[in-house]
Coordinates of C-alpha atoms and ligand atoms in Angstrom, one line a residue:
M880 CA 106.2 148.2 26.3
H881 CA 109.7 148.0 27.8
V882 CA 111.4 151.3 28.8
D883 CA 114.9 152.2 30.0
L884 CA 113.8 154.6 32.7
L885 CA 110.5 155.0 34.6
I886 CA 109.9 157.8 37.1
T887 CA 106.7 157.4 39.1
H888 CA 104.6 159.1 41.7
A889 CA 106.0 162.6 41.5
A890 CA 104.2 164.9 43.9
Q891 CA 104.1 167.4 41.1
L892 CA 105.0 166.6 37.4
L893 CA 105.4 169.8 35.4
T894 CA 104.9 168.8 31.8
L895 CA 104.7 172.4 30.2
A896 CA 103.8 170.9 26.9
A897 CA 102.7 173.5 24.3
P898 CA 103.0 173.9 20.5
G899 CA 105.0 177.2 20.8
P900 CA 106.3 179.7 23.2
R901 CA 103.8 180.7 25.9
T902 CA 102.6 184.3 26.2
G903 CA 100.1 186.3 28.3
R904 CA 98.0 184.4 30.8
A905 CA 99.2 181.0 29.3
L906 CA 102.7 181.8 30.5
A907 CA 101.7 180.6 33.9
D908 CA 100.4 177.2 32.7
L909 CA 102.8 174.5 33.9
G910 CA 100.7 171.6 32.8
L911 CA 100.9 170.3 36.4
V912 CA 100.0 166.7 37.1
E913 CA 99.8 165.4 40.6
D914 CA 101.1 161.9 41.2
G915 CA 102.7 162.0 37.8
A916 CA 105.0 159.7 35.9
V917 CA 107.3 159.7 32.9
A918 CA 108.8 156.9 30.9
C919 CA 111.9 157.1 28.7
R920 CA 113.3 154.9 26.0
D921 CA 116.3 155.5 23.7
G922 CA 116.8 159.0 25.1
R923 CA 113.2 160.1 24.4
I924 CA 110.0 160.4 26.4
V925 CA 107.6 157.6 25.4
A926 CA 104.9 158.1 28.1
V927 CA 104.0 161.0 30.4
G928 CA 101.0 161.8 32.6
P929 CA 99.2 160.5 35.7
T930 CA 101.2 157.5 37.2
R931 CA 98.2 155.2 36.7
E932 CA 98.0 155.9 33.0
V933 CA 101.7 155.7 32.4
L934 CA 101.9 152.4 34.3
A935 CA 99.1 151.0 32.1
Q936 CA 101.5 151.5 29.1
V937 CA 104.7 150.1 30.6
D938 CA 105.3 146.4 31.1
S939 CA 108.9 146.6 32.3
A940 CA 111.6 149.1 33.1
A941 CA 115.4 148.7 33.3
E942 CA 115.5 151.4 36.0
T943 CA 112.7 152.8 38.1
L944 CA 112.8 155.9 40.3
D945 CA 110.2 156.6 42.9
A946 CA 109.7 160.3 43.0
R947 CA 107.2 160.4 45.9
G948 CA 107.5 163.8 47.7
R949 CA 109.5 165.2 44.7
V950 CA 108.9 167.5 41.8
V951 CA 109.7 166.2 38.3
M952 CA 110.2 168.8 35.5
P953 CA 112.1 169.5 32.2
G954 CA 115.8 170.4 32.5
F955 CA 116.5 174.1 32.4
V956 CA 117.4 175.6 29.1
D957 CA 119.9 178.5 29.4
A958 CA 119.2 180.6 26.3
H959 CA 122.0 183.2 26.6
T960 CA 125.5 182.5 27.9
H961 CA 129.1 183.6 27.3
V962 CA 130.3 180.4 28.9
V963 CA 133.4 180.1 26.8
Y964 CA 136.1 182.4 28.3
A965 CA 139.4 182.4 30.0
G966 CA 140.3 184.0 33.3
D967 CA 138.1 186.0 35.6
R968 CA 137.4 189.7 36.5
A969 CA 137.3 189.5 40.3
A970 CA 139.6 192.6 40.4
E971 CA 137.2 194.6 38.3
F972 CA 134.4 193.5 40.5
E973 CA 136.2 194.9 43.5
Q974 CA 136.7 198.2 41.6
R975 CA 133.0 198.3 40.9
V976 CA 132.2 197.7 44.5
Q977 CA 134.3 200.8 45.2
G978 CA 132.3 202.9 42.8
A979 CA 133.7 202.5 39.3
T980 CA 131.0 201.7 36.7
Y981 CA 131.0 198.8 34.1
L982 CA 131.1 201.3 31.2
E983 CA 134.0 203.3 32.8
I984 CA 136.1 200.2 33.2
M985 CA 135.3 199.1 29.6
A986 CA 136.2 202.6 28.3
A987 CA 139.6 202.3 30.1
G988 CA 140.4 199.1 28.2
G989 CA 139.2 196.7 30.8
G990 CA 135.9 194.9 30.8
I991 CA 135.2 192.7 27.8
M992 CA 138.7 193.6 26.4
S993 CA 140.5 192.1 29.5
T994 CA 138.6 188.8 28.9
V995 CA 139.5 189.1 25.2
R996 CA 143.2 189.3 26.1
A997 CA 142.9 186.2 28.4
T998 CA 141.0 184.2 25.9
R999 CA 143.4 185.0 23.1
A1000 CA 146.3 183.9 25.3
A1001 CA 144.7 180.7 26.4
S1002 CA 145.4 177.4 24.6
L1003 CA 142.6 175.4 23.2
D1004 CA 143.0 172.9 26.0
Q1005 CA 142.9 175.6 28.7
L1006 CA 139.8 177.2 27.3
M1007 CA 138.2 173.7 27.0
D1008 CA 139.0 172.8 30.6
Q1009 CA 137.7 176.1 32.1
T1010 CA 134.5 175.9 30.0
R1011 CA 134.0 172.2 30.9
A1012 CA 134.2 173.0 34.6
R1013 CA 131.4 175.6 34.2
L1014 CA 129.2 173.2 32.2
D1015 CA 129.7 170.6 35.0
R1016 CA 128.4 173.1 37.5
M1017 CA 125.5 174.1 35.3
L1018 CA 124.5 170.5 34.9
R1019 CA 124.4 170.0 38.7
L1020 CA 122.2 173.0 38.9
G1021 CA 119.8 171.4 36.4
T1022 CA 120.7 173.0 33.1
T1023 CA 120.5 170.5 30.2
T1024 CA 120.8 172.7 27.1
V1025 CA 122.8 175.9 26.8
E1026 CA 123.3 178.5 24.2
A1027 CA 127.0 179.5 23.9
K1028 CA 128.4 182.6 22.3
T1029 CA 131.8 183.5 20.9
G1030 CA 132.8 187.1 21.3
Y1031 CA 136.0 187.0 23.4
G1032 CA 138.2 186.5 20.4
L1033 CA 137.2 189.3 18.1
D1034 CA 139.9 188.1 15.7
A1035 CA 139.7 185.4 13.1
E1036 CA 141.8 182.9 15.0
T1037 CA 140.3 183.1 18.5
E1038 CA 136.7 183.3 17.3
R1039 CA 137.3 180.0 15.5
K1040 CA 139.0 178.6 18.6
M1041 CA 135.9 179.4 20.6
L1042 CA 133.7 177.7 18.0
Q1043 CA 135.9 174.7 18.2
V1044 CA 135.5 174.6 22.0
I1045 CA 131.7 174.8 21.7
A1046 CA 131.5 172.1 19.1
A1047 CA 133.9 169.7 21.0
L1048 CA 132.0 170.2 24.3
D1049 CA 128.7 169.6 22.6
R1050 CA 130.0 166.2 21.4
T1051 CA 131.8 165.2 24.7
H1052 CA 129.8 166.8 27.5
P1053 CA 126.3 165.6 28.6
L1054 CA 125.0 169.2 28.1
D1055 CA 123.8 170.2 24.6
L1056 CA 125.4 173.4 23.3
V1057 CA 123.9 175.7 20.7
P1058 CA 126.5 177.9 19.0
T1059 CA 126.1 181.6 18.5
Y1060 CA 128.6 183.8 16.7
L1061 CA 129.1 187.1 18.5
G1062 CA 132.0 188.5 16.5
A1063 CA 130.7 192.0 17.2
H1064 CA 130.8 191.9 21.0
A1065 CA 133.2 194.9 21.3
V1066 CA 135.7 196.8 19.1
P1067 CA 139.1 195.2 19.7
A1068 CA 142.1 197.4 20.6
E1069 CA 143.7 196.9 17.1
Y1070 CA 140.6 198.6 15.6
S1071 CA 140.3 201.4 18.2
G1072 CA 138.6 204.4 16.7
R1073 CA 137.8 202.4 13.6
A1074 CA 134.6 200.7 14.6
D1075 CA 133.1 200.8 11.1
E1076 CA 136.2 199.1 9.7
F1077 CA 135.8 196.4 12.4
V1078 CA 132.2 195.9 11.4
D1079 CA 133.3 195.4 7.8
F1080 CA 135.7 192.8 9.0
V1081 CA 133.0 191.0 10.9
V1082 CA 130.7 191.1 7.8
G1083 CA 133.5 189.6 5.8
E1084 CA 134.2 187.0 8.4
L1085 CA 130.5 185.9 8.4
A1086 CA 130.8 185.0 4.7
Q1087 CA 134.1 183.2 5.3
L1088 CA 132.8 181.2 8.3
K1089 CA 129.8 180.2 6.2
A1090 CA 132.1 179.1 3.4
E1091 CA 134.1 177.0 5.9
G1092 CA 131.0 175.3 7.1
Q1093 CA 131.6 176.4 10.7
P1094 CA 129.0 175.2 13.1
I1095 CA 127.0 178.4 13.8
E1096 CA 123.2 178.6 14.4
F1097 CA 122.7 182.2 15.5
V1098 CA 124.5 185.5 15.0
D1099 CA 124.3 188.0 17.7
V1100 CA 125.6 191.6 18.2
F1101 CA 126.0 193.9 21.2
C1102 CA 124.0 196.9 20.3
D1103 CA 124.5 199.4 23.1
A1104 CA 126.4 202.4 24.5
G1105 CA 130.1 201.7 24.4
A1106 CA 129.6 198.8 21.9
F1107 CA 127.8 199.0 18.4
T1108 CA 125.3 201.5 17.0
V1109 CA 122.0 200.4 15.5
E1110 CA 123.5 201.0 12.0
Q1111 CA 126.5 198.9 12.7
S1112 CA 124.4 196.2 14.3
E1113 CA 122.1 196.2 11.3
A1114 CA 125.1 195.7 8.9
V1115 CA 126.2 192.6 10.8
L1116 CA 122.7 191.1 11.2
T1117 CA 121.6 191.8 7.6
Q1118 CA 124.6 189.9 6.3
A1119 CA 123.9 187.1 8.8
L1120 CA 120.3 186.9 7.6
A1121 CA 121.4 186.8 4.0
L1122 CA 123.7 183.9 4.8
G1123 CA 120.8 182.0 6.4
Y1124 CA 121.6 182.4 10.1
K1125 CA 119.0 183.0 12.8
L1126 CA 119.4 186.3 14.7
K1127 CA 119.8 187.5 18.3
I1128 CA 120.6 190.9 19.6
H1129 CA 121.9 192.3 22.9
A1130 CA 119.6 195.4 23.2
D1131 CA 118.9 198.0 25.8
E1132 CA 121.2 196.6 28.5
F1133 CA 122.5 200.1 29.4
A1134 CA 121.1 202.6 26.8
H1135 CA 118.0 202.6 24.7
L1136 CA 119.4 202.8 21.1
G1137 CA 116.6 201.1 19.1
G1138 CA 118.1 197.6 19.0
A1139 CA 114.7 196.0 19.9
S1140 CA 113.0 197.7 16.9
L1141 CA 115.9 196.5 14.7
A1142 CA 115.2 192.9 16.0
G1143 CA 111.6 193.3 14.9
R1144 CA 112.5 194.7 11.5
L1145 CA 114.9 191.8 10.8
G1146 CA 112.7 189.1 12.3
A1147 CA 115.2 188.1 15.0
V1148 CA 114.4 185.1 17.1
S1149 CA 115.1 187.1 20.3
A1150 CA 116.1 190.4 21.7
D1151 CA 118.0 190.0 24.9
H1152 CA 118.5 192.1 28.1
L1153 CA 115.8 194.8 27.4
A1154 CA 116.5 196.4 30.8
V1155 CA 115.6 199.9 29.6
T1156 CA 113.1 199.1 26.8
P1157 CA 110.2 201.5 26.6
P1158 CA 106.6 200.1 26.4
E1159 CA 106.0 201.0 22.7
E1160 CA 109.0 198.9 21.7
M1161 CA 107.8 196.0 23.8
R1162 CA 104.6 196.1 21.8
R1163 CA 106.7 196.0 18.6
L1164 CA 108.5 192.9 19.8
A1165 CA 105.2 191.2 20.6
E1166 CA 103.8 192.1 17.1
A1167 CA 106.9 190.9 15.3
G1168 CA 107.0 187.6 17.3
V1169 CA 110.5 188.4 18.7
M1170 CA 111.1 186.7 22.0
G1171 CA 112.4 188.7 25.0
V1172 CA 115.3 187.0 26.7
L1173 CA 115.5 188.5 30.2
L1174 CA 118.7 188.3 32.2
P1175 CA 118.1 189.4 35.8
G1176 CA 121.4 188.0 37.0
T1177 CA 123.1 190.7 35.0
S1178 CA 121.2 193.5 36.8
F1179 CA 122.0 191.8 40.1
G1180 CA 125.6 191.2 39.1
L1181 CA 126.1 194.8 38.2
G1182 CA 124.6 195.8 41.6
H1183 CA 121.7 197.6 39.8
T1184 CA 118.4 198.1 41.6
H1185 CA 116.7 198.5 38.2
Y1186 CA 115.5 195.4 36.4
A1187 CA 113.8 194.8 33.0
D1188 CA 110.1 195.2 33.3
G1189 CA 109.2 191.6 32.7
R1190 CA 105.6 192.1 34.0
A1191 CA 104.9 194.8 31.4
M1192 CA 106.4 192.7 28.7
V1193 CA 104.1 189.8 29.6
E1194 CA 101.2 192.1 29.6
Q1195 CA 102.2 193.5 26.2
G1196 CA 102.2 190.0 24.8
V1197 CA 106.0 189.4 24.5
A1198 CA 107.0 185.8 24.8
V1199 CA 109.7 186.1 27.6
A1200 CA 112.5 183.6 28.4
L1201 CA 115.0 183.6 31.2
A1202 CA 118.8 183.0 30.9
T1203 CA 121.9 183.5 33.1
D1204 CA 124.0 185.6 30.6
L1205 CA 126.8 183.7 32.3
N1206 CA 130.0 185.8 31.7
P1207 CA 133.0 187.0 33.7
G1208 CA 131.9 190.6 33.7
T1209 CA 128.3 191.1 34.6
C1210 CA 127.1 187.7 35.7
P1211 CA 129.5 185.0 36.8
C1212 CA 126.6 182.8 37.8
E1213 CA 125.7 179.3 36.5
S1214 CA 122.4 178.9 38.3
M1215 CA 119.1 179.0 36.5
P1216 CA 117.2 178.5 39.8
F1217 CA 118.8 181.7 41.0
M1218 CA 117.5 183.4 37.8
I1219 CA 114.0 182.2 38.7
A1220 CA 114.4 183.6 42.2
L1221 CA 115.5 186.9 40.8
A1222 CA 112.8 187.0 38.1
C1223 CA 110.1 186.8 40.7
R1224 CA 111.6 189.7 42.6
G1225 CA 113.2 191.9 40.0
L1226 CA 111.1 191.2 36.8
R1227 CA 107.8 190.7 38.8
L1228 CA 107.1 187.3 37.2
S1229 CA 105.2 184.7 39.2
P1230 CA 107.0 181.4 40.1
A1231 CA 105.1 179.5 37.5
E1232 CA 105.8 182.2 34.8
A1233 CA 109.5 182.1 35.7
V1234 CA 109.6 178.3 35.4
V1235 CA 108.0 178.4 31.9
A1236 CA 110.4 181.2 30.9
A1237 CA 113.4 179.1 32.0
T1238 CA 112.3 175.9 30.2
L1239 CA 109.7 175.9 27.4
N1240 CA 110.1 179.5 26.3
A1241 CA 113.9 179.4 26.6
A1242 CA 113.9 176.3 24.3
W1243 CA 112.0 178.3 21.7
A1244 CA 114.3 181.2 22.1
M1245 CA 117.2 179.0 21.0
G1246 CA 115.5 177.1 18.2
R1247 CA 115.0 173.9 20.2
G1248 CA 111.4 174.2 21.2
D1249 CA 110.5 171.1 19.1
R1250 CA 113.0 168.9 21.0
V1251 CA 113.4 170.2 24.6
G1252 CA 111.9 172.4 27.2
S1253 CA 108.8 170.3 28.0
L1254 CA 107.8 166.8 28.9
A1255 CA 105.8 165.4 25.9
V1256 CA 106.0 162.1 24.0
G1257 CA 108.7 162.2 21.4
K1258 CA 110.7 164.9 23.1
Q1259 CA 114.3 164.4 24.4
A1260 CA 114.2 162.9 27.9
D1261 CA 116.0 165.8 29.7
L1262 CA 114.5 166.1 33.1
L1263 CA 115.0 167.0 36.7
V1264 CA 114.0 165.5 40.1
L1265 CA 113.8 168.3 42.7
D1266 CA 114.2 167.7 46.4
T1267 CA 110.9 169.4 47.3
T1268 CA 107.2 168.8 47.0
D1269 CA 106.5 172.3 45.7
Y1270 CA 108.0 173.8 42.5
R1271 CA 107.6 177.2 44.0
D1272 CA 110.7 176.4 46.1
L1273 CA 112.7 177.1 42.9
A1274 CA 111.7 180.8 43.4
Y1275 CA 111.1 181.1 47.1
R1276 CA 114.3 179.6 48.3
F1277 CA 117.6 180.8 46.8
G1278 CA 121.3 180.4 47.2
G1279 CA 121.1 176.6 47.5
N1280 CA 120.3 173.8 45.1
V1281 CA 117.1 171.9 45.1
V1282 CA 118.0 169.8 42.1
Q1283 CA 118.5 166.3 43.3
R1284 CA 118.8 164.3 40.0
V1285 CA 119.4 165.3 36.4
V1286 CA 118.4 163.0 33.5
K1287 CA 120.0 163.8 30.2
Q1288 CA 118.6 162.0 27.1
G1289 CA 117.2 159.3 29.4
T1290 CA 120.4 158.7 31.4
V1291 CA 120.8 159.8 35.0
V1292 CA 123.9 162.0 34.9
V1293 CA 123.7 163.7 38.4
Ligands
NIG641 O1 125.6 190.4 28.2 N1 126.6 192.8 27.1 C1 127.5 192.2 26.6 N2 128.0 191.1 27.0 C2 127.9 190.7 28.4 C3 129.0 191.2 29.2 C4 130.2 190.6 28.8 C5 131.4 190.9 29.6 O2 131.3 191.9 30.4 O3 132.4 190.2 29.5 C6 126.5 190.9 28.9 O4 126.3 191.6 29.9
FE642 FE1 125.2 188.7 27.0

């Protein structure tokens, strides 16, 4: 057959193919092929495996890349981001370095609320430009699919503006974006002291957004100290479920309220953060098939020495995924390779486990496991060529960028 792009002789080809998210011992299975090749046509993978076998199926290629001495693997899938926002919080970071805590700054009207003020004030074009610049950097670092949350509007108009930015960038940027509505990210100033009324507003908004046909795949809520209680979170997520949305929850980032159990009860696709989740709740997540999206960049960004116990979760059978949590407060970092490096140190995952968590499992955590996250015939041709012979360099080295080329739907974009 004739193909558009043929990549041959990779020192290590990580296929990661699996019918679902990987758990337990299988989490470390990279499907590694030495001297591997992959062929793409019309944006999809049409052949993958040992170079000899792939070449036997390919008669001609419009473009050929020799990947000798390189690693070829699926693009990173970033399953939890707040990539759409205006402004920055460098001044708050400086306050935190001097001893103020994240929750203290938030209680004083800063934190998420300061980004809400900046995001409300930004024009659609300003918000689009700032977000696009972040997506460009993510792509250079190897991310090819990204989940993107609202939650810095907290009013009818700005939440819709954020949804519009996500939809427009999904159409115009090489990266694919998956939209999540996080209308309950914080209680806005105009509802101060009236959190229940704000929850009622969000519940009403969900029905309205559905009626408008707004592009939303997931609904998320920040269930934690200083944000929403389990009861309030349940009200939002129950309405979302009734409307047919898939669920996510921010749980146990700062305080253990029971958000992970709520995720299990409601059949959420994922519970995210889980920094202070006790072992019995990990077991409940595993039993309910709720994925754990771990965000070690947030612990690092907050300057915490405590990380989620990823090792224990894997041992309890939780399907874990990795993401950046990219946001202006706790983790202004676009790099999935840095998350892999942190996962091996803070979460106690092995390099192979961290790579699977950042690709295949992350794709399942955002409802894209059938399309991306692994290299298999029929899947989207989203792949990376790394400037190293050993995938472990993703974890071992840090602070640089080993991603040499990025292929998005069969086209070399970096
Ligand atoms: O995941 N936890 C809630 N949201 C973000 C922080 C957002 C912000 O500080 O702006 C998080 O850490
Ligand atoms: Fe988050």
